[in-house]
Short mmCIF file of C-alpha atoms and ligand atoms in Angstrom, two decimals:
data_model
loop_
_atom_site.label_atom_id
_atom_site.label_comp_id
_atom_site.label_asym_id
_atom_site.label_seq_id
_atom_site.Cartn_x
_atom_site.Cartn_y
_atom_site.Cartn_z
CA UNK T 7 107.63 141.71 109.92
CA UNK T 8 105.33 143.43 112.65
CA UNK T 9 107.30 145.03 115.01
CA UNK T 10 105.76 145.77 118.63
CA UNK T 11 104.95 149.32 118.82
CA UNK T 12 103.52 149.44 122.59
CA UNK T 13 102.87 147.63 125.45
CA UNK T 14 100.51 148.00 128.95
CA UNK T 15 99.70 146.42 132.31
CA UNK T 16 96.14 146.84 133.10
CA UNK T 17 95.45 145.69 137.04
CA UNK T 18 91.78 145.20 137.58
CA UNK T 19 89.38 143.44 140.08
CA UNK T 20 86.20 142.49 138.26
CA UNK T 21 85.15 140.19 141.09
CA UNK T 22 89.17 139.35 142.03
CA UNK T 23 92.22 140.64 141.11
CA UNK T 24 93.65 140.45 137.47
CA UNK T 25 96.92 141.84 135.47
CA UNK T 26 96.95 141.48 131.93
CA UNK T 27 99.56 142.42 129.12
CA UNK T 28 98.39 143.83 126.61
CA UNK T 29 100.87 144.43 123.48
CA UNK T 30 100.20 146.40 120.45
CA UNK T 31 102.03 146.19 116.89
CA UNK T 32 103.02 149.35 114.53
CA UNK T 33 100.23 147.51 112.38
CA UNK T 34 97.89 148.03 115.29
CA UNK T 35 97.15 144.07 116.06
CA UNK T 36 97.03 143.24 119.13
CA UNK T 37 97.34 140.78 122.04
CA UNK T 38 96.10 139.68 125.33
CA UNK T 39 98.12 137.99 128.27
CA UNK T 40 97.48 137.10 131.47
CA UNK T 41 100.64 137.96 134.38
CA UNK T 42 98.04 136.92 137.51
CA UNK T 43 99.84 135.83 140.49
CA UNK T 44 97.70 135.46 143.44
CA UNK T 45 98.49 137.74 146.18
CA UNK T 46 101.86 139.27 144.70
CA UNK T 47 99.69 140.85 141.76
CA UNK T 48 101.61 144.15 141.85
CA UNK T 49 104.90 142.42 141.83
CA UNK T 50 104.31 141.57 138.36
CA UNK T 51 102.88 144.55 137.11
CA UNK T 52 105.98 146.24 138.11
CA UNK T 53 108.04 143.66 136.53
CA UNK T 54 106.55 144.16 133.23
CA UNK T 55 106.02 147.54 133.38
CA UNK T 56 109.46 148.46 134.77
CA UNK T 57 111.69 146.12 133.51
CA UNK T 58 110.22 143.96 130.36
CA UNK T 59 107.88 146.80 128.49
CA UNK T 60 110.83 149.41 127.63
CA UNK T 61 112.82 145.96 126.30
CA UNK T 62 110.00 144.95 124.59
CA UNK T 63 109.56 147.99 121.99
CA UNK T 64 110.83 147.80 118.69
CA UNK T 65 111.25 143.98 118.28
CA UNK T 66 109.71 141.71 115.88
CA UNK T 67 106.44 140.60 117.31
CA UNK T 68 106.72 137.64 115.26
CA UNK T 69 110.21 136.32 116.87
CA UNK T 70 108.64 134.54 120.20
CA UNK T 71 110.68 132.25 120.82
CA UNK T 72 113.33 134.51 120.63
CA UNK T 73 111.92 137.03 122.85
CA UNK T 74 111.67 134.37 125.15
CA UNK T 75 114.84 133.34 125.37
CA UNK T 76 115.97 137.24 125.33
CA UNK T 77 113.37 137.77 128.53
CA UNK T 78 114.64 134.50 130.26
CA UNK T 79 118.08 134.17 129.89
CA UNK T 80 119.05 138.12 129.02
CA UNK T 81 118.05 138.51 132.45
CA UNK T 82 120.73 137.11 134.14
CA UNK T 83 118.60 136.56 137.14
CA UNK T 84 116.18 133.46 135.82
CA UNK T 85 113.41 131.59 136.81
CA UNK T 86 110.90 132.76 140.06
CA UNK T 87 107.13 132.96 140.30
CA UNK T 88 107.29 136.57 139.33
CA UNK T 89 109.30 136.61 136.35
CA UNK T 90 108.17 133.51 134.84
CA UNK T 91 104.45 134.83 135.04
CA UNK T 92 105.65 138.51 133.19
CA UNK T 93 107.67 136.50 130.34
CA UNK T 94 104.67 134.03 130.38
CA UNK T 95 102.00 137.33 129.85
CA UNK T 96 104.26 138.15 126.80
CA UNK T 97 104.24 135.00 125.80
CA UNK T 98 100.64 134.54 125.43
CA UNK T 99 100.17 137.79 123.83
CA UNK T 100 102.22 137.31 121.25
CA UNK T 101 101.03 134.09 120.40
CA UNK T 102 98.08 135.67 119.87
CA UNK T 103 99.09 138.05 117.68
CA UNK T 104 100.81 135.60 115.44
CA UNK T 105 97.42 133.59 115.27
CA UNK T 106 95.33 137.34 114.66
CA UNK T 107 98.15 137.77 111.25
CA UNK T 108 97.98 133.51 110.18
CA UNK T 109 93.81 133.87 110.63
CA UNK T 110 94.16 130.84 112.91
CA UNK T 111 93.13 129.73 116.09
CA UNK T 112 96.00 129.10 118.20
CA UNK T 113 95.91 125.63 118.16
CA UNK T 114 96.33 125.13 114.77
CA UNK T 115 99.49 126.64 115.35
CA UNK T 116 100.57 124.15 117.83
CA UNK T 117 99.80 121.46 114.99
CA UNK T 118 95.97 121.18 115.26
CA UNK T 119 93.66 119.01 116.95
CA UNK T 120 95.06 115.83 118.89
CA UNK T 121 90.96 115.90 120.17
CA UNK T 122 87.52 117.09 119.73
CA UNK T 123 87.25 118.82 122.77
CA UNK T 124 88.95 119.16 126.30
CA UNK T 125 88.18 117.17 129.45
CA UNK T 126 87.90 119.28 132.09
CA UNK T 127 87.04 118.70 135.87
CA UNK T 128 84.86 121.12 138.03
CA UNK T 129 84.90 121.19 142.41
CA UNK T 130 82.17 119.77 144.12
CA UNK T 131 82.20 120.86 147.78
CA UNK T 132 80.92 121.06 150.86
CA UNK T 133 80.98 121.60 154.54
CA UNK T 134 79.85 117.59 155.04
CA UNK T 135 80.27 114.81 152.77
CA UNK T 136 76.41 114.52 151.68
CA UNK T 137 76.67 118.11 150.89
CA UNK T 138 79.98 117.62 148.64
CA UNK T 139 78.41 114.57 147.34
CA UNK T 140 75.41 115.85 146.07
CA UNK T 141 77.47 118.56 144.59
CA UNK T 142 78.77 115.98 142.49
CA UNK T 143 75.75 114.99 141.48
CA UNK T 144 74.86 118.11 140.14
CA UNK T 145 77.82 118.89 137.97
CA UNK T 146 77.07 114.96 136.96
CA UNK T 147 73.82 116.12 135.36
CA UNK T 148 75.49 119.34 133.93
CA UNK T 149 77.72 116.65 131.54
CA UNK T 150 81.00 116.10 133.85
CA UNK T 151 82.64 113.91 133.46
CA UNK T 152 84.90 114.58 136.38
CA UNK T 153 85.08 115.73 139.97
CA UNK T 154 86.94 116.93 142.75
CA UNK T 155 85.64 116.18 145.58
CA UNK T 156 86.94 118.49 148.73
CA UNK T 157 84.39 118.47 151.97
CA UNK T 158 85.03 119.88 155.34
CA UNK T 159 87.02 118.30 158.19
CA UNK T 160 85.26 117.50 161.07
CA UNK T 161 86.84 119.19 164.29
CA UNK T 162 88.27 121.84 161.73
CA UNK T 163 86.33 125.29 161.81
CA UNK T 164 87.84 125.80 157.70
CA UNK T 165 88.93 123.44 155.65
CA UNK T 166 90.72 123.74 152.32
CA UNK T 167 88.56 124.19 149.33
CA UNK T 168 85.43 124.63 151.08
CA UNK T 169 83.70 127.74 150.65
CA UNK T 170 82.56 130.10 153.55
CA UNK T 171 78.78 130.53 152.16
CA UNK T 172 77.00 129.01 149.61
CA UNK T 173 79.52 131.36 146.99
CA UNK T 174 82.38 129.56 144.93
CA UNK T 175 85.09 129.28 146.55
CA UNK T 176 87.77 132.20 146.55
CA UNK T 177 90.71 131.50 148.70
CA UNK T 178 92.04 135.33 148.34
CA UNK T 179 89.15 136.56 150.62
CA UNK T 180 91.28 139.19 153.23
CA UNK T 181 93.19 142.02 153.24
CA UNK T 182 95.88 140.65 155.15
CA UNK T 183 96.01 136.77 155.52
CA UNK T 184 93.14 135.08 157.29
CA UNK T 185 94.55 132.40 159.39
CA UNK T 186 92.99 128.81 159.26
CA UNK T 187 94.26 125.77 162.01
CA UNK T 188 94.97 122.53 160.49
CA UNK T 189 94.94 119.09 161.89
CA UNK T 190 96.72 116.22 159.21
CA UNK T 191 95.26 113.74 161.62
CA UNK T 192 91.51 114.58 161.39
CA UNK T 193 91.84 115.02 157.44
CA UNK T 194 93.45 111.79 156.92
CA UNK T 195 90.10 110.04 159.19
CA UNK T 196 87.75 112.22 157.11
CA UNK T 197 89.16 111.91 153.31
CA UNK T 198 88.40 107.54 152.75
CA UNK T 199 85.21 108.42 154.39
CA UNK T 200 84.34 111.00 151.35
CA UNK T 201 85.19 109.00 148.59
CA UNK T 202 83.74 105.63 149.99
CA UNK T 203 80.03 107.76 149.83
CA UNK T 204 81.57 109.91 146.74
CA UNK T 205 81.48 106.23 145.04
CA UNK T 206 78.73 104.74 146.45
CA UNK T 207 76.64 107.49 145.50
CA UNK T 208 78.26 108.45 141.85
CA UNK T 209 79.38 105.34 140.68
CA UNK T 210 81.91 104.44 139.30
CA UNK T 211 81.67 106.16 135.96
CA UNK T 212 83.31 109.40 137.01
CA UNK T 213 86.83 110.38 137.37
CA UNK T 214 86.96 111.09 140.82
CA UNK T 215 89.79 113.72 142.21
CA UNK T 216 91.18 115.31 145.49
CA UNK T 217 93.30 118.12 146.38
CA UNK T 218 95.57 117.75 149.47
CA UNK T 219 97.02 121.31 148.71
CA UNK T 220 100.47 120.18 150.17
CA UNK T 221 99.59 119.63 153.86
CA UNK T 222 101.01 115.89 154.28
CA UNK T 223 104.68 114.33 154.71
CA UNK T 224 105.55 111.76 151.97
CA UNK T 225 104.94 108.94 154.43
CA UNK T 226 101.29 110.35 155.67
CA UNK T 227 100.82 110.79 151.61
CA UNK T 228 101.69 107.45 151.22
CA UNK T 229 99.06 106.23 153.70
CA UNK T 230 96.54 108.22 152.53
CA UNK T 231 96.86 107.17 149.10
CA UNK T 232 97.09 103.85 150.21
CA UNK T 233 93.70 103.94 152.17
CA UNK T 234 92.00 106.03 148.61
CA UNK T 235 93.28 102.82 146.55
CA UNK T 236 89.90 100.96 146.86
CA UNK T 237 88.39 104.01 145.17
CA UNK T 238 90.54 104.48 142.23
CA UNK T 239 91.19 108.04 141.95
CA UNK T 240 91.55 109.94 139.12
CA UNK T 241 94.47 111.88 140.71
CA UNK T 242 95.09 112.86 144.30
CA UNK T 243 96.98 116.43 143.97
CA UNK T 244 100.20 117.96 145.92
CA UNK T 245 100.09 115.38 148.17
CA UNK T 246 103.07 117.13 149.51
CA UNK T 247 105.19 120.29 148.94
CA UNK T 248 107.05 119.54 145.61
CA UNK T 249 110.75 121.46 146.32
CA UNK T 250 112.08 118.30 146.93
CA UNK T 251 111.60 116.23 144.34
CA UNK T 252 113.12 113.37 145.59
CA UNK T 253 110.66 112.72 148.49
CA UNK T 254 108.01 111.61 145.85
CA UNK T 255 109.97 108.06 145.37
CA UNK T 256 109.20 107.41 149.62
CA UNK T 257 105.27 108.06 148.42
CA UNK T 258 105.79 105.77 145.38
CA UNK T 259 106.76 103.09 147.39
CA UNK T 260 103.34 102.81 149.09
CA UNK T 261 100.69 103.71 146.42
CA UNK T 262 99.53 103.09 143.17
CA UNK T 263 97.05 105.95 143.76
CA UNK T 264 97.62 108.26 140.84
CA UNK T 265 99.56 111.80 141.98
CA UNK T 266 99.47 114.74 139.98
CA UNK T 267 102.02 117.94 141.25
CA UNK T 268 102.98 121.37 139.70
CA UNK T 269 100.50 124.02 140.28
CA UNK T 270 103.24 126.10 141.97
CA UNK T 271 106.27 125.08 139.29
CA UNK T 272 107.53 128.17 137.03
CA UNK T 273 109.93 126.06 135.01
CA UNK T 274 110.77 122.92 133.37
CA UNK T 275 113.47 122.83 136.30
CA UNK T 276 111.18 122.17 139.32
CA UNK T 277 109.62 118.95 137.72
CA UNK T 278 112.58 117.33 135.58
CA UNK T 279 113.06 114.88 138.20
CA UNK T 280 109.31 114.17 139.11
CA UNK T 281 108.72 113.40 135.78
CA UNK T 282 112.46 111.68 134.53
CA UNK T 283 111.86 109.36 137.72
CA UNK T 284 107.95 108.78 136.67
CA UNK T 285 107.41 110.24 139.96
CA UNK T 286 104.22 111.59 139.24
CA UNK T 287 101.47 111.28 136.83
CA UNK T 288 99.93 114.27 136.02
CA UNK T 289 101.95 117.49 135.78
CA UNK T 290 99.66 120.60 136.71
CA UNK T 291 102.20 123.67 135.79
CA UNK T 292 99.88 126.54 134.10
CA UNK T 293 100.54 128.59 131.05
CA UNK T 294 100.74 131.81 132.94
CA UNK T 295 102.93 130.72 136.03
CA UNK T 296 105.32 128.43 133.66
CA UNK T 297 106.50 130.61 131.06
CA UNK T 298 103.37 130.77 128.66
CA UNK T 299 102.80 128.34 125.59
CA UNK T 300 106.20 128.17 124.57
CA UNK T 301 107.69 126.96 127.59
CA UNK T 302 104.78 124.38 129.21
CA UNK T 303 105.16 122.85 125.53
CA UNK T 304 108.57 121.94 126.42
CA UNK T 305 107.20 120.38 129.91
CA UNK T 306 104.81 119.06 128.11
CA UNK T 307 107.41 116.98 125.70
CA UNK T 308 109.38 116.07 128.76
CA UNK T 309 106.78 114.64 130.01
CA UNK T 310 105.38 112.81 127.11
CA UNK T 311 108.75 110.70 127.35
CA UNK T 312 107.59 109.32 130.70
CA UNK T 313 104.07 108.48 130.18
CA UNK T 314 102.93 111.75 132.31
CA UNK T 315 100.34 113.44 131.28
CA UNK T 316 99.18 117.25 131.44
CA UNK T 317 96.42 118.33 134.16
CA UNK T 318 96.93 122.10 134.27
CA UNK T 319 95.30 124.46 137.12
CA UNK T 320 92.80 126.30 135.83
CA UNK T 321 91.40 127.81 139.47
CA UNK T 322 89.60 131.36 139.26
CA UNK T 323 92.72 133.03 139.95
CA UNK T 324 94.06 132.22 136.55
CA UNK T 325 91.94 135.09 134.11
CA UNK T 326 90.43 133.81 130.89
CA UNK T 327 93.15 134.79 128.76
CA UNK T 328 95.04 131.98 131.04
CA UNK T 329 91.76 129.70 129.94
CA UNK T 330 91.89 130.35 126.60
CA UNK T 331 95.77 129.83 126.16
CA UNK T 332 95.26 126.22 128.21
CA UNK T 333 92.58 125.34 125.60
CA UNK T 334 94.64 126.05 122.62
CA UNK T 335 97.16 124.33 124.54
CA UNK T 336 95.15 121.52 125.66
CA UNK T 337 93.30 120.85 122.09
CA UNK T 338 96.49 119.88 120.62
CA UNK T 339 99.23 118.60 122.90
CA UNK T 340 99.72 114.83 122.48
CA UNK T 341 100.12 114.02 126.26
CA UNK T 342 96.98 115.87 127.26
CA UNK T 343 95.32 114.38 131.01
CA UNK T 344 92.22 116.77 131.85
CA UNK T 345 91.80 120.38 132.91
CA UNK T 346 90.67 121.96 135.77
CA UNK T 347 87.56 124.18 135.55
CA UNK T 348 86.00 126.49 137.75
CA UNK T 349 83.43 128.57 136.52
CA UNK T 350 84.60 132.46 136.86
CA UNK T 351 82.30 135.21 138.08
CA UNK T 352 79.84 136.40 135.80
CA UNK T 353 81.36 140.46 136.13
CA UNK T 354 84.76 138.66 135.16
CA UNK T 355 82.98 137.04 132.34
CA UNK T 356 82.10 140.70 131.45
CA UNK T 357 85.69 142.02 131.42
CA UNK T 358 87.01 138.98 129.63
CA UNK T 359 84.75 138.34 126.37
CA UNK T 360 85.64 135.07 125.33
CA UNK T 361 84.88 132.10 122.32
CA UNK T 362 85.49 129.60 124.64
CA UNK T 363 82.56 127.36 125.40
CA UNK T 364 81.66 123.93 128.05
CA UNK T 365 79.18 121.49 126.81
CA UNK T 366 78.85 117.87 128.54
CA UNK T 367 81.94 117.50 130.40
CA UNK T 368 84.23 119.02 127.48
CA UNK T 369 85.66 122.33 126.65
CA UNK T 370 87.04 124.14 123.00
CA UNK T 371 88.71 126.87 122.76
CA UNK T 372 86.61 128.26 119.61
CA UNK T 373 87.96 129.31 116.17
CA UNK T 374 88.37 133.05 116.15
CA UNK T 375 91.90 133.56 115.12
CA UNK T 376 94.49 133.87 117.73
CA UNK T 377 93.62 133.02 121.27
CA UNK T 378 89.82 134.26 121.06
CA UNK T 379 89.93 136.79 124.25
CA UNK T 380 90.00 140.05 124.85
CA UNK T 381 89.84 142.50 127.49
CA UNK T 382 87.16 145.23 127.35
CA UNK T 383 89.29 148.02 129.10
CA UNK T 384 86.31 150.59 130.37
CA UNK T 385 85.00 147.72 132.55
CA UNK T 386 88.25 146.66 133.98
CA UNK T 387 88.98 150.63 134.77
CA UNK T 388 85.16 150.18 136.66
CA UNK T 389 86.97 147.76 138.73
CA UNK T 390 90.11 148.96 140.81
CA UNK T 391 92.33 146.75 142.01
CA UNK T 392 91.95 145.40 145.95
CA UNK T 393 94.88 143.79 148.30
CA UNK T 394 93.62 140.45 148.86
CA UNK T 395 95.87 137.56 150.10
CA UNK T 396 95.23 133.56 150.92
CA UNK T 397 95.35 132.53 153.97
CA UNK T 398 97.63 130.95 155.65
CA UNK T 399 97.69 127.64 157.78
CA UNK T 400 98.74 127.04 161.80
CA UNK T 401 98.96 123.56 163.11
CA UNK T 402 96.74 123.20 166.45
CA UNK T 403 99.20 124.51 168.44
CA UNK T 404 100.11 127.43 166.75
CA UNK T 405 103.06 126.29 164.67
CA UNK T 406 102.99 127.71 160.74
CA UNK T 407 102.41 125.40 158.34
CA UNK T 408 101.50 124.78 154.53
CA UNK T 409 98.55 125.93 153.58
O1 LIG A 30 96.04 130.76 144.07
C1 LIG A 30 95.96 129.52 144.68
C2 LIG A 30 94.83 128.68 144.11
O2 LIG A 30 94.83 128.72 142.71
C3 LIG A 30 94.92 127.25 144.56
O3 LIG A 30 94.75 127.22 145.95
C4 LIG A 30 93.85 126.41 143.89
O4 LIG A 30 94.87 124.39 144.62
C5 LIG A 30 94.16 124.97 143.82
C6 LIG A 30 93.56 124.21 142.73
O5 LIG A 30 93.88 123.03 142.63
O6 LIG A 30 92.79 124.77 141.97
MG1 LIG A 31 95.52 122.50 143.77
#
């Protein structure tokens, strides 16, 4: 049996910041895994490389699940954005060793293909609704077959998804947090207005999703999804913030608009009773801020018992080795929704060599054994890293709120 002969943290910004694991066996396999937190990037990298890498040498590259357990509950101190993305970065990498040994992608590891290729959903915004509508449009013609539709809030200098400039949109963009004013009131007038032209101008053979990045109160959730019913939604996402569980059954009560959660969840733990209660319908935890493969499969199976189905982030702050892992992932889980896609910067492209490949509205991972990534190591040293933080959200009269 392999046994893990070294381990490294490489932080890099080719075009935003990354941290990637990569671990090493004595017979000189190796694999990739991604520990990106947005914003709290170093807090990882000091995690792995001061408290998980010196644990990690020695054992049997082979034993994941046990390492898992060993890096979760060994620690005493569980769960947490931080740790859960370090044990998911080991995770990931040494799933992909075990695929590099078999010769197999890594989703013939997770039992093969449930599908021929993963739906995936790209962002179509802009400042007005014509502009985030003919956005659509475009990724339409490019083959997808689903959009999220975010446009800017009238009375509302930045809105929430929208981009600055013409550039994708990259919500780490200062050095120390921008701040942005937010008014619930104009978003809830603007949002019908969207998807009434977002249907009248798409049609109605396109999944059609929003993003209310946590800014409501179950009862304004409730009404907004309420007013979004003649439109039939694909998903409206974190209506609210998700600590408490419980305040999903008050939105519940007053839509049948679909609600998918979990972007921010780390463990099983901050959605049992979301998805035990059928509280939700989507559940959007990520491979690398959920404890890695092993740990969103058991979400995943959870889930599956309650009719929810998977929808995992996949913004640009989540590297490709997080992209790859969600394919394999996404190929063969049973209970598999859609994925989010957002095409990364070409110089991160560069840094991340991938098999992974879109074509009409679908996604594959590719079949070069293990997860088919890599990180090309003299570009990411081209590419220190650089503080940058999201911003963060006042009410109109100064107050602090969710952004
Ligand atoms: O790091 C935060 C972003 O990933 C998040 O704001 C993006 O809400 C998001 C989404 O749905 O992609
Ligand atoms: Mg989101």
């Amino acid at each position: 049996m392999p046994k893990i002969r070294s381990a490294k943290v490489i932080v890099a910004s080719p075009a935003r910041n990354f941290v990637t694991l990569k671990i090493e066996t004595e017979d000189g396999v190796h694999g990739v895994g991604d520990a990106t937190l947005n914003g709290r990037e170093l807090a990882v990298a000091s995690y792995l490389g001061d408290h998980v890498i010196p644990c990690l040498i020695g054992r049997e590259a082979h034993r994941i699940e046990d390492i898992w357990q060993y890096l979760y509950r060994g620690a005493y101190w569980r769960r947490g954005p931080v740790t859960m993305s370090a044990i998911a970065a080991v995770d990931m990498a040494l799933w992909d060793i075990k695929g590099k040994i078999a010769g197999l992608p890594l989703y013939q590891l997770l039992g093969g293909a449930s599908r021929d290729g993963v739906m995936v959903y790209c962002h179509a915004n802009g400042t007005t609704i014509e502009e985030a509508v003919a956005a659509g449009r475009a990724y339409m013609d490019q083959g997808y077959k689903a959009v999220r539709l975010q446009a800017g809030v009238p009375g509302l200098k930045s809105t929430y998804g929208v981009p600055k400039g013409k550039q994708p949109y990259e919500p780490a963009d200062a050095d120390i947090p921008t701040e942005n004013l937010w008014s619930t009131e104009k978003y809830m007038r603007s949002v019908p207005a969207l998807f009434e032209a977002g249907r009248d101008k798409l049609g109605w053979d396109v999944h059609l999703l929003h993003d209310a990045h946590h800014r409501l109160t179950p009862i304004e959730a409730g009404r907004l999804g309420k007013d979004l019913e003649p439109f039939r939604l694909f998903w409206l996402e974190d209506p609210v913030p998700a600590e408490n569980q419980e305040s999903f059954r008050l939105i519940r009560r007053h839509t049948t608009t679909p609600l998918a959660v979990g972007e921010v969840f780390n463990t099983i733990w901050d959605c049992k009773q979301l998805i035990e209660e059928q509280l939700i319908d989507y559940i959007r935890a990520t491979v690398v801020h959920a404890g890695g493969i092993t740990h969103l499969r058991r979400i995943a199976s959870l889930a599956d018992l309650y009719n929810v189905r998977t929808g995992c982030h996949g913004a640009t702050d989540l590297s490709p080795i997080a992209m790859a892992a969600a394919l394999h992932f996404n190929l063969a889980v049973p209970n598999f929704g859609i994925q989010e896609h957002m095409s990364h910067a070409p110089l991160t492209e560069t840094v991340f060599p991938h098999t992974y490949s879109y074509a009409g509205g679908y996604m594959h991972p590719g079949d070069k054994p293990g997860l088919g990534v890599d990180i090309d190591e003299a570009e990411a040293a081209k590419h220190p890293y650089k503080r940058a933080y999201l911003p963060v959200n006042r009410l109109e009269d100064g107050t602090l709120y969710n952004w």
